[in-house]
């Protein structure tokens, strides 16, 4: 992510202000074992730079827990990173041992039960961040592309620019008049629940 690319995202109206950076971890030792060049502190600096240059940027990432030799301290560093980074969305996966890969030849493989417990903690930590992020959107008006109608909730649903299809949350909204799927509507957010937002068409 060069300064030139960040500037292009900031100034080009054709580029959506959403970026997915698969960081994979935030502990320096684990990152080195993964043969990744970054550091946790470096990642925070990059996130800070993105937000300073593109205030509305929505940043998503993915992380792996249970990588060989991931100590409790290393795992806690990742949890702490999530609280500092305040990513808009994040996905988490358990390390899966693939024969023939460099990682498969490492010692210190993590028990499946430990990996599962750590995965749950990561989702729990990120859920708090999402709740905090979404709370800031209440009473704001977003541009939402309509995608369908929820028969249970009896409201329409769609996506704002920070909702990637299938993997992120949705924006549910009430409309007094008919809505055409694929078209954009202004929706005032009135409630945030988990990963989803609820609002009214303006």
PDB file of C-alpha atoms in Angstrom, residues 16 31 34 39 45 53 62 66 105 110 127 135 151 156 160 182 187 191 193:
ATOM      1  CA  UNK A  16     -14.982   2.658  -3.185  1.00  0.00           C
ATOM      2  CA  UNK A  31       4.319 -13.069  11.654  1.00  0.00           C
ATOM      3  CA  UNK A  34       4.495 -17.090   8.786  1.00  0.00           C
ATOM      4  CA  UNK A  39       4.856  -6.079  12.380  1.00  0.00           C
ATOM      5  CA  UNK A  45       0.748   2.809  11.616  1.00  0.00           C
ATOM      6  CA  UNK A  53      -5.865  10.301   4.380  1.00  0.00           C
ATOM      7  CA  UNK A  62      -8.545 -11.735   8.165  1.00  0.00           C
ATOM      8  CA  UNK A  66      -3.500 -21.562  16.288  1.00  0.00           C
ATOM      9  CA  UNK A 105       7.343 -28.919   9.526  1.00  0.00           C
ATOM     10  CA  UNK A 110      -1.539 -26.190  18.872  1.00  0.00           C
ATOM     11  CA  UNK A 127     -17.866  -8.093  18.093  1.00  0.00           C
ATOM     12  CA  UNK A 135     -23.061   2.820  17.327  1.00  0.00           C
ATOM     13  CA  UNK A 151     -40.120 -11.847   4.938  1.00  0.00           C
ATOM     14  CA  UNK A 156     -36.020  -4.345   2.811  1.00  0.00           C
ATOM     15  CA  UNK A 160     -23.739   0.335   2.321  1.00  0.00           C
ATOM     16  CA  UNK A 182     -30.179  -2.702  -7.548  1.00  0.00           C
ATOM     17  CA  UNK A 187     -31.371   5.413   4.624  1.00  0.00           C
ATOM     18  CA  UNK A 191     -30.536   1.147  15.397  1.00  0.00           C
ATOM     19  CA  UNK A 193     -27.751  -4.746  16.288  1.00  0.00           C
TER      20      UNK A 193
END
